[in-house]
Every structure is written in structure tokens, then in C-alpha cells.
């Protein structure tokens, strides 16, 4: 039976009604603030013509108080799948212009369906969060609906990459859904995220605060570490999401998008020979080293403003997608503290889940000394790095550039923690502790009697470095696979990675280890 004109028109009418809703003025207002509508966000994400919508005709649950006669097109969330750079990706986009994007039972069922679909298909999910939270009229049903979303976020964790864009309000318990995902991108101006707002904090604790202090993108990215990227506006958020996807596999059973079809170039890079300052105590920006090692200098830094004493991010070396972890001597001398440990450990675990090899660049004087660090639990947090690296079975290449002292040397993926290849530059200092600290312990009597204590420490420290911290000592004991010229670094890493692409390391089955959280 052919579809009659009437049936066809009925469908188009229903489509138009469900897709419409907000007035032109409201839409214009959003555009002037750099905010797209929920549907425009998905249109901009996907290759034109590839979006397949789930639940356009969804209707809110009308049994709730005052909800019988309301119109809530799509029940306030647009869901579906489409293609991004040739790969399928699922997405949901909360529509703030429809009942404040509030989450009711059907709204949540649509999100859950999208997450279930992504899990079955083995494809990443992107969620645009722009909502006033639980739909108040739907009461505890809406609360339960949030629980169902959280449950699925956890089931999908480690199965497919989950990316959240915080593009409007995301407050209260609702913030826990994005918090359970792998990467959060937050727009600088139009979004806020918090558990208890300034008003609640003031009335409960008497503390005066502002939205900027507790809920802005800058706070969430730079202070709390909840957010991985700040976007200038919606268009920029989409650009970040797309770039991120370009480094990620679709699921945990696939390889990331390596580009290994071309022949490996193994040329030297002599710029690297001059990259370290003459004085080993002088700081330098480790991102300059990464930029020379990563193919075309293309490095996507993650969590740039949080715990800047460690640098993490994605790139490719010889076409192989890698996660870089590098101490940053330009900030806190590159020492590991609580925040740096949390940041790096979570990143290492992400890379391990999704088959992304790890390249670790070491210049670490140790764990950061401090009363607050000890009292807040640097032992527990630092242990996360040991745990993450030792649990990771992906290829692991470590390059020691300068200092590699004490427990921090182990925490930066030494051979003992499972590195497949440890390379050291001739400038490497690998020792049980820092030279100055060591001479203060070993020569305390001589130093107490010395006329010029400072000069004596310097002299003894130089001796210590030569005798106890030389990379050749570690190479002699096979803790270091080879000492290389800096200009050979890129080629050596690339060769190692190509050789390790088929690495298989199996461990006895268990539910999961007990990482010190
Ligand atoms: C139902 C809601 C809503 C909600 C907003 N709206 N939030 N409807 N449930 N949670 C509706 C408004 O009534 C309004 O409807 C429309 O969305 C737009 O909202 P406005 O207030 O006009 O917009 P704006 O001035 O931009 O303010 C945005 C806002 C504010 C700051 C998000 O709407 C707000 O404070 N909403 C309530 C937030 C809240 O308290 N949520 C907590 C719910 S409990 P009309 O019809 O007028 O256009 C919760 C617990 C979850 O979330 C726990 C999970 C574990």
C-alpha cells in the first residue's frame, strides 16, 4: 500500500511541531551569547545528513501534577546517532528552551536508550548538558531517572569513550552524570556547575561566595580539576570534542586511530640537543620537548590549567596514537603533588582502557615536601600513580631527561613499574634521592664543621651526581635500556612503539584491583 498524502503530511506536521518550540527571539538571544540550540549543537557535530534521531515523538509523562496539558517537545532532550569524521557517535543534547531542559522520566529514558545503544554498538557518546536539573513536577520519579542515567554512565565507563559538554546550567546532583564520564568540556561564559550554589552555601555555612568562585569553567578546570577543557563558546566546544575523538578508539576492543600506513621516518632532530638549559636546576617548558617528539608538533593537552606541574595529553609518534605524561619543571620544579598524581593516574588509566600506548617524560625532583601535602594524603594520592602504571598493560616507553629521584622516579613509570623501554638522555640523574638531600644525610658531620657550608654542599653534590646518579650506573644495572642522544629520541620512541603494537600482556582474572582512591 502506498503511503497516502494525508499520512505523509501528518508525519511532516508532527515532525515540524516536535522540532519547533522556541520563539525566534529566544533563539536569537542564545546565538548572541555564543550558544547554539540543542538541535543546532547536534547538527554542527555530525556530518550533514547522517543524524538519525531517537524519540523525536517522545511525550512527557502526563500523570504528574499540572502536566496534563503541557507541551514539552521531545521531552526536552534530542537523542540519536550520526557520523563524525566518518565514524559513528551517539549523542544527546538537552534542550534548555523546553522546560529548562529539566530531566523527567521520558527525557531520562531517551538518554538511557542512547547510552545502551552506544554500549551495544561500541561507539563513543557525547552528551550536551544544559538543564535546570530534575523536573520538579515529576518529583522522586525524576530522581530515580537520574539514578538510571548514572548507572549507565558507570556501565559504559571503560567500554566506550564518554564525553560531556557542559554548555549551560549543570547543578546539584545532576553534575554527577558528567563527572562519571571520561572528559568534560565546559564553555567559559554560559555554563556553571556546582553541587550547592552560593545561596545554599551562605544559608548553611554563613560563607559568602560567588558563582565565579565555585561554579565557573575557570574554577572547575583550574581549581577543582573536574573539567578537562575550557571552550570559548559552543562552536569551540564542538571543535575540541571532534579533535579529542580523532585520538580515541570507538571502544575498548578497538585500536585508536593510528596512522601507521606510511613508512616510518627515523630522522634525527638536533633541536632536541639544545633544549635543556645549561644549569640543571633551571626550569624549562617540557611542552617544547613534547612538541618536537609528537608528529607535526600536534599535541592535544588535557587539563592544561589544573596541576600544571604535570603535563598530560594526546599526540602521535610515528603515526601511533599515544598518551604523553611529562613532569613540568617550569611549575613547582616538576615535583609530584596530590593534584598532579590524581591528574596523571586517571589519565594513565584512561589510556590503558582504550589501548593507547604511554610515553612518559621524566624530570622529577621528588614528591613535593609540605605539611599540607602530608596531611591531605600525598601517600594515598601518590600511590595512585604507582597503581595506575603498574596496572597498565599498554605499551609503555619512558624517557628520562634530567632528574629521576626516589619514589617519584618509580611513580613516573620506571622499568620496575612495567615500562617496556626506558631510555635516558646523558643529562639524566637517576638516584635514590636528590643530591643535596643525600649529601646532607651522608656528610652531616663534615658539613657541620665546614667553613663555607654552601660551597661544601655544592662540591659534594657534584661528586654524588657523578658517582651515584649517572645514567650509566642505571644502564649498567639494566634499569635503563639505553642512553641515547636527545636528537635520537623521536626515532627511538617511534621504533619502540611500532615494535610494541602487538604487545599482549595478560594478568590473572579478577574483578578489579583496589586502587587507593
Ligand atoms: C521544572 C524547570 C526546572 C526544573 C527550570 N525549569 N528548571 N522546570 N524543573 N528543575 C523551567 C522554568 O520553570 C522555566 O519554565 C524554564 O525552565 C526556564 O527557566 P528560567 O528559570 O526562566 O531560566 P533562567 O532564568 O535562565 O534560570 C535557569 C535556572 C533556573 C538557574 C536553571 O531555572 C533554576 O534555578 N531552575 C531550578 C533549578 C533547580 O533547583 N533544580 C534542582 C531540581 S532538584 P517556563 O515554563 O517559565 O519557561 C535536582 C536533584 C537532582 O536536580 C539530583 C540528581 C541526583
XYZ file of C-alpha atoms and ligand atoms in Angstrom:
572
model
C 0.000 0.000 0.000
C 1.397 3.371 -0.963
C 1.631 5.952 1.799
C -1.254 8.346 1.316
C -0.698 12.059 1.041
C -2.629 12.532 4.270
C -0.392 10.120 6.206
C 2.727 11.693 4.792
C 1.519 15.177 5.676
C 0.590 14.062 9.170
C 4.162 12.832 9.709
C 5.679 16.092 8.455
C 3.320 18.103 10.632
C 4.271 16.110 13.716
C 7.971 16.401 12.886
C 7.744 20.156 12.462
C 5.873 20.549 15.744
C 8.332 18.418 17.702
C 11.316 20.187 16.201
C 9.945 23.665 16.737
C 9.047 25.217 20.030
C 11.166 28.184 20.966
C 10.481 31.642 19.605
C 12.837 33.367 17.175
C 13.644 35.964 19.868
C 14.701 33.274 22.325
C 16.884 31.584 19.731
C 18.488 34.894 18.713
C 19.243 35.628 22.361
C 21.132 32.362 22.643
C 23.054 32.982 19.438
C 24.255 36.378 20.610
C 25.713 34.676 23.691
C 27.609 32.138 21.551
C 25.089 29.414 22.447
C 23.539 27.140 19.862
C 20.172 25.469 20.338
C 20.146 21.794 21.351
C 19.373 20.711 17.794
C 21.948 23.056 16.269
C 24.593 21.503 18.518
C 23.938 18.077 17.024
C 23.687 19.477 13.504
C 27.107 21.076 13.981
C 28.575 17.905 15.477
C 27.514 15.488 12.771
C 28.340 15.237 9.099
C 25.316 16.662 7.263
C 22.596 14.131 6.560
C 23.926 11.432 8.922
C 21.933 12.190 12.086
C 19.331 9.543 12.957
C 17.112 10.716 15.777
C 15.706 8.502 18.523
C 12.461 9.580 20.160
C 11.520 12.749 18.297
C 7.897 11.998 19.134
C 8.540 11.344 22.820
C 5.891 12.690 25.136
C 6.444 13.566 28.788
C 4.736 11.567 31.493
C 1.344 13.282 31.833
C 0.265 11.627 35.063
C 2.153 14.217 37.153
C 0.612 17.262 38.725
C -0.063 20.075 36.261
C 1.489 18.167 33.375
C -1.643 17.007 31.536
C -1.934 19.965 29.196
C 1.701 20.914 28.807
C 3.663 20.668 25.584
C 7.264 19.536 26.034
C 8.543 18.725 22.535
C 10.961 15.741 22.526
C 10.567 15.869 26.321
C 13.442 18.346 26.419
C 16.271 16.251 25.017
C 17.339 15.369 21.486
C 18.991 11.983 21.123
C 20.401 9.851 18.352
C 23.443 8.825 16.369
C 25.333 10.132 13.401
C 28.787 10.233 11.869
C 31.724 12.397 12.951
C 34.705 12.300 10.578
C 33.450 9.030 9.144
C 32.853 7.271 12.484
C 29.530 6.625 14.246
C 28.998 8.522 17.500
C 25.911 8.605 19.748
C 24.789 11.838 21.377
C 22.160 13.512 23.489
C 21.550 17.212 23.739
C 19.399 18.725 26.488
C 17.116 21.480 25.264
C 17.077 24.313 27.779
C 14.399 26.088 25.770
C 11.948 23.297 26.564
C 11.024 23.306 30.269
C 14.569 24.341 31.121
C 15.948 21.064 29.764
C 14.703 19.576 33.024
C 15.078 15.835 33.354
C 11.855 13.869 33.591
C 11.263 10.144 33.281
C 10.879 10.023 29.485
C 13.743 12.504 28.984
C 15.969 10.168 31.029
C 14.676 7.096 29.207
C 15.826 8.675 25.952
C 19.297 9.324 27.362
C 19.443 5.778 28.754
C 18.418 4.339 25.404
C 21.199 6.330 23.717
C 23.755 5.075 26.243
C 22.563 1.458 25.881
C 22.699 1.759 22.107
C 26.270 3.136 22.277
C 27.324 0.268 24.538
C 25.892 -2.340 22.176
C 27.279 -0.672 19.058
C 30.649 0.038 20.693
C 30.617 3.732 19.785
C 31.527 6.886 21.772
C 28.858 9.094 23.366
C 28.770 12.868 23.584
C 26.296 14.488 25.978
C 25.411 18.186 25.875
C 24.337 19.200 29.393
C 22.116 22.257 29.552
C 19.439 21.705 32.165
C 17.723 23.039 35.278
C 18.078 19.565 36.851
C 15.415 17.130 37.978
C 11.965 18.086 36.652
C 10.378 19.277 39.834
C 6.831 18.287 38.791
C 7.934 14.670 38.336
C 9.313 14.508 41.862
C 11.046 11.353 43.008
C 10.418 9.776 39.596
C 12.882 12.296 38.165
C 15.373 11.483 40.906
C 15.151 7.790 40.077
C 15.571 8.685 36.408
C 18.887 10.395 37.249
C 19.929 7.227 39.041
C 19.281 5.260 35.865
C 21.488 7.614 33.856
C 24.302 7.434 36.454
C 24.077 3.632 36.492
C 24.568 3.524 32.743
C 27.420 6.051 32.797
C 29.215 3.610 35.080
C 28.373 0.560 32.947
C 29.741 2.369 29.875
C 32.902 3.505 31.648
C 35.827 1.605 30.156
C 33.655 0.268 27.343
C 33.263 3.314 25.096
C 34.616 6.857 25.473
C 32.087 9.226 27.078
C 32.476 12.974 26.546
C 30.367 15.621 28.302
C 29.916 19.180 27.143
C 28.727 21.489 29.908
C 27.002 24.152 27.856
C 24.520 25.686 30.309
C 23.429 25.053 33.880
C 24.519 21.731 35.337
C 23.813 21.914 39.020
C 23.212 19.769 42.052
C 23.212 16.005 41.775
C 22.853 16.382 38.004
C 26.553 17.251 37.824
C 27.379 13.660 38.723
C 26.450 12.301 35.310
C 29.185 14.274 33.518
C 31.516 13.638 36.443
C 31.200 9.917 35.708
C 32.285 10.379 32.093
C 35.821 10.481 30.714
C 36.205 14.069 29.522
C 34.342 17.263 30.387
C 34.407 20.292 28.117
C 32.844 23.432 29.611
C 32.000 26.681 27.879
C 33.621 29.706 29.506
C 30.709 32.136 29.672
C 27.370 30.373 29.574
C 27.826 27.352 31.798
C 28.021 26.722 35.504
C 28.448 23.583 37.529
C 28.195 23.058 41.279
C 26.602 20.826 43.897
C 25.462 23.557 46.319
C 25.084 27.060 44.912
C 26.228 30.306 46.584
C 22.811 30.807 48.206
C 22.737 27.350 49.812
C 26.338 27.681 50.989
C 25.571 31.059 52.561
C 22.441 29.871 54.355
C 24.020 26.649 55.658
C 27.561 27.762 56.462
C 27.390 31.560 56.530
C 30.194 31.684 53.943
C 29.762 34.322 51.259
C 30.756 33.213 47.786
C 30.011 33.806 44.127
C 29.158 31.658 41.136
C 32.545 32.525 39.631
C 34.299 31.259 42.733
C 32.554 27.899 42.924
C 30.889 27.098 39.618
C 32.630 28.764 36.682
C 34.537 26.993 33.939
C 37.776 28.518 35.188
C 37.211 27.187 38.694
C 36.160 23.740 37.543
C 39.107 23.457 35.155
C 41.860 25.134 37.149
C 40.963 24.642 40.811
C 38.761 21.578 41.313
C 40.024 19.594 38.311
C 36.510 18.444 37.399
C 36.715 19.821 33.869
C 39.320 18.906 31.254
C 38.874 21.635 28.649
C 37.518 25.198 28.597
C 35.788 26.182 25.358
C 35.250 29.808 24.369
C 31.750 29.029 23.054
C 29.639 26.165 21.709
C 31.418 26.077 18.345
C 34.788 25.783 20.104
C 33.425 23.024 22.381
C 32.454 21.029 19.305
C 35.899 21.561 17.803
C 37.512 20.223 20.997
C 35.181 17.199 21.078
C 35.937 16.369 17.461
C 39.695 16.713 17.977
C 39.520 14.524 21.064
C 37.647 11.825 19.147
C 40.396 11.885 16.496
C 42.745 10.300 19.064
C 40.305 7.800 20.576
C 39.145 4.355 19.538
C 35.406 3.747 19.323
C 35.515 1.202 22.129
C 37.827 -0.800 24.386
C 38.092 -3.660 21.876
C 39.421 -1.432 19.076
C 42.733 0.249 18.469
C 42.885 4.038 18.453
C 43.136 5.671 15.019
C 46.860 5.128 14.428
C 48.300 6.370 11.153
C 50.842 3.657 10.535
C 50.243 3.029 6.864
C 53.063 5.387 5.791
C 56.731 4.492 6.124
C 58.362 5.432 9.401
C 60.670 8.433 9.220
C 63.643 7.922 11.521
C 65.489 11.208 11.088
C 67.410 12.939 13.893
C 66.146 16.138 15.458
C 69.157 18.173 16.532
C 66.996 20.901 18.084
C 66.472 18.488 20.974
C 70.193 18.538 21.792
C 69.954 22.191 22.775
C 66.590 22.136 24.510
C 67.771 21.766 28.114
C 69.176 24.784 29.967
C 72.915 24.585 30.820
C 72.163 24.748 34.523
C 70.385 21.505 35.556
C 68.455 23.471 38.168
C 66.981 25.903 35.674
C 63.350 25.282 34.694
C 62.250 24.760 31.100
C 58.912 24.063 29.451
C 58.603 20.322 28.830
C 55.886 21.018 26.259
C 58.701 22.148 23.939
C 60.111 18.619 24.110
C 56.690 17.075 23.503
C 56.129 19.359 20.517
C 59.368 18.072 18.948
C 58.515 14.423 19.610
C 54.850 14.449 18.545
C 54.170 14.093 14.812
C 53.805 17.562 13.231
C 54.092 19.003 16.744
C 50.425 18.121 17.178
C 49.792 17.738 20.907
C 46.343 17.983 22.491
C 46.940 18.960 26.084
C 44.355 17.767 28.616
C 43.686 19.647 31.890
C 46.046 22.449 30.949
C 45.277 24.698 33.909
C 44.998 22.075 36.668
C 48.156 20.773 38.403
C 50.366 22.318 35.742
C 53.405 20.635 37.347
C 52.487 17.610 35.257
C 51.542 17.722 31.584
C 49.225 15.126 30.027
C 47.678 14.843 26.597
C 47.374 13.056 23.293
C 49.532 13.017 20.194
C 51.046 10.593 17.715
C 54.633 9.416 17.404
C 55.496 7.734 14.118
C 51.750 7.586 13.477
C 50.978 5.730 16.707
C 48.455 7.466 18.996
C 49.996 7.945 22.438
C 49.188 9.482 25.772
C 52.032 11.725 26.961
C 52.728 12.128 30.679
C 55.528 14.573 31.479
C 56.815 16.360 34.546
C 56.775 20.117 34.014
C 59.973 21.627 35.503
C 58.578 25.118 34.865
C 55.945 24.630 37.618
C 56.887 23.574 41.173
C 60.140 22.234 39.658
C 58.039 19.361 38.260
C 57.578 17.800 41.713
C 54.649 15.423 42.120
C 51.939 16.577 44.498
C 48.429 15.363 45.261
C 46.701 17.052 42.342
C 49.412 16.086 39.841
C 49.199 12.468 40.992
C 45.407 12.378 40.641
C 45.584 14.012 37.228
C 48.244 11.709 35.799
C 46.928 8.490 37.353
C 43.447 8.954 35.916
C 44.902 9.736 32.506
C 47.123 6.634 32.572
C 44.078 4.520 33.407
C 42.079 6.088 30.592
C 44.851 5.336 28.082
C 45.145 1.780 29.343
C 41.413 1.124 28.971
C 41.413 2.350 25.399
C 44.628 0.731 24.156
C 46.591 3.966 23.918
C 50.355 3.497 24.492
C 52.021 5.709 27.098
C 55.080 7.900 26.588
C 56.413 9.213 29.898
C 58.982 12.017 30.032
C 60.758 12.289 33.368
C 62.322 15.277 35.085
C 61.177 14.947 38.656
C 62.975 16.053 41.819
C 60.605 14.001 44.010
C 57.258 14.247 45.734
C 56.506 17.787 46.877
C 57.535 18.304 50.509
C 54.926 20.058 52.676
C 52.818 19.751 55.808
C 49.571 20.162 53.877
C 50.581 17.585 51.298
C 51.315 15.026 54.028
C 48.134 15.822 55.950
C 45.952 15.694 52.840
C 47.368 12.295 51.943
C 50.194 12.511 49.408
C 50.916 8.870 50.288
C 47.464 7.735 49.155
C 47.376 10.014 46.111
C 50.959 9.373 45.011
C 50.221 5.655 45.280
C 47.630 6.104 42.544
C 50.426 6.753 40.062
C 52.256 3.583 41.057
C 48.982 1.685 40.865
C 47.958 3.114 37.511
C 51.276 2.465 35.779
C 51.746 -0.999 37.238
C 48.209 -1.965 36.198
C 48.589 -0.620 32.668
C 49.295 -3.279 30.053
C 49.530 -0.963 27.034
C 52.995 -0.278 25.561
C 54.938 1.967 27.948
C 58.013 3.945 26.906
C 59.819 6.124 29.433
C 62.459 8.741 28.626
C 64.465 10.213 31.498
C 65.513 13.733 30.535
C 67.040 15.025 33.754
C 66.161 14.217 37.351
C 64.546 10.960 38.372
C 64.747 10.785 42.109
C 63.356 8.476 44.736
C 59.755 7.297 44.823
C 58.860 9.814 42.136
C 61.254 8.021 39.742
C 59.251 4.835 40.269
C 55.935 6.728 40.028
C 56.961 8.040 36.593
C 56.952 4.530 35.138
C 60.409 3.141 35.772
C 61.271 -0.271 34.403
C 60.298 -1.848 37.718
C 56.772 -0.466 37.342
C 56.418 -2.204 33.990
C 57.946 0.126 31.401
C 58.748 -1.822 28.248
C 61.584 0.515 27.303
C 63.425 3.079 29.435
C 65.671 5.484 27.572
C 67.826 8.105 29.276
C 69.493 11.225 27.979
C 73.137 11.748 29.008
C 71.825 14.546 31.256
C 69.747 12.082 33.317
C 70.267 11.877 37.065
C 68.763 8.715 38.493
C 69.205 8.208 42.201
C 67.581 7.136 45.414
C 67.213 10.790 46.417
C 68.254 14.295 45.339
C 71.972 15.094 45.506
C 71.719 17.918 48.073
C 69.452 15.890 50.342
C 71.727 12.875 50.100
C 74.947 14.759 50.991
C 73.193 16.415 53.932
C 72.479 12.932 55.317
C 75.744 11.234 54.341
C 78.157 14.045 55.258
C 76.351 15.795 58.121
C 79.470 15.740 60.331
C 81.783 17.194 57.677
C 79.168 19.802 56.780
C 78.724 20.868 60.401
C 82.462 21.587 60.558
C 82.777 23.174 57.107
C 83.750 26.847 56.902
C 81.523 27.527 53.909
C 78.675 25.011 54.204
C 77.005 26.074 50.951
C 80.155 25.599 48.878
C 80.849 22.248 50.513
C 77.312 21.005 49.766
C 77.751 22.038 46.144
C 81.087 20.269 45.853
C 79.834 17.061 47.475
C 76.592 17.137 45.484
C 78.562 17.276 42.232
C 80.577 14.271 43.401
C 77.384 12.449 44.383
C 75.821 13.075 40.983
C 78.845 11.666 39.241
C 79.133 8.632 41.492
C 75.550 7.730 42.317
C 73.221 9.412 39.827
C 74.904 8.757 36.479
C 72.594 7.245 33.847
C 75.400 4.820 33.001
C 75.155 3.405 36.504
C 71.461 2.638 35.954
C 72.170 1.386 32.423
C 74.867 -0.857 33.874
C 72.301 -2.333 36.240
C 69.808 -2.648 33.340
C 67.285 -0.251 34.876
C 67.776 1.810 31.715
C 67.594 0.072 28.338
C 69.872 2.592 26.640
C 71.408 6.029 26.988
C 70.599 7.985 23.831
C 71.440 11.357 22.321
C 68.467 13.707 22.631
C 68.374 14.035 18.832
C 67.585 10.299 18.559
C 64.562 10.499 20.883
C 61.713 10.775 18.399
C 63.010 7.982 16.184
C 63.708 5.711 19.166
C 60.217 6.202 20.594
C 58.619 5.690 17.188
C 60.564 2.470 16.586
C 59.700 1.161 20.036
C 56.004 1.896 19.584
C 55.825 0.252 16.176
C 57.532 -2.780 17.633
C 55.129 -2.916 20.559
C 51.887 -2.510 18.628
C 51.096 -6.203 19.008
C 52.036 -6.238 22.714
C 49.968 -8.706 24.729
C 50.286 -8.786 28.468
C 47.752 -10.906 30.297
C 47.137 -10.848 34.024
C 45.187 -13.309 36.162
C 41.440 -12.537 36.001
C 39.978 -10.573 38.919
C 37.100 -8.136 39.377
C 39.419 -5.152 39.676
C 42.316 -4.024 41.811
C 41.820 -1.826 44.846
C 43.339 1.497 43.737
C 43.917 3.852 46.706
C 41.113 6.295 45.869
C 10.996 22.048 36.016
C 12.230 23.841 35.314
C 13.349 23.408 36.076
C 13.184 22.204 36.827
C 13.899 25.219 35.071
N 12.629 24.972 34.716
N 14.355 24.288 35.906
N 11.081 23.168 35.278
N 12.020 21.571 36.760
N 14.180 21.733 37.542
C 11.798 25.751 33.823
C 11.370 27.080 34.402
O 10.256 26.914 35.216
C 11.066 27.858 33.150
O 9.838 27.402 32.662
C 12.121 27.366 32.179
O 12.553 26.113 32.680
C 13.307 28.276 32.064
O 13.771 28.574 33.355
P 14.096 30.047 33.843
O 14.171 29.996 35.305
O 13.147 31.012 33.226
O 15.536 30.286 33.204
P 16.758 31.060 33.799
O 16.311 32.372 34.356
O 17.784 31.073 32.734
O 17.293 30.179 35.026
C 17.826 28.924 34.825
C 17.993 28.183 36.169
C 16.624 28.195 36.916
C 19.073 28.871 37.011
C 18.462 26.762 35.851
O 15.622 27.765 36.021
C 16.602 27.336 38.116
O 17.134 27.688 39.165
N 15.913 26.189 37.999
C 15.727 25.291 39.121
C 16.982 24.571 39.358
C 16.823 23.602 40.492
O 16.514 23.981 41.614
N 16.987 22.367 40.165
C 17.029 21.357 41.184
C 15.981 20.362 40.951
S 16.295 19.047 42.068
P 8.825 28.336 31.832
O 7.622 27.480 31.650
O 8.619 29.527 32.683
O 9.533 28.659 30.550
C 17.575 18.192 41.350
C 18.052 16.997 42.132
C 18.737 16.088 41.183
O 18.033 18.473 40.316
C 19.519 15.067 41.912
C 20.111 14.092 40.991
C 20.927 13.113 41.714
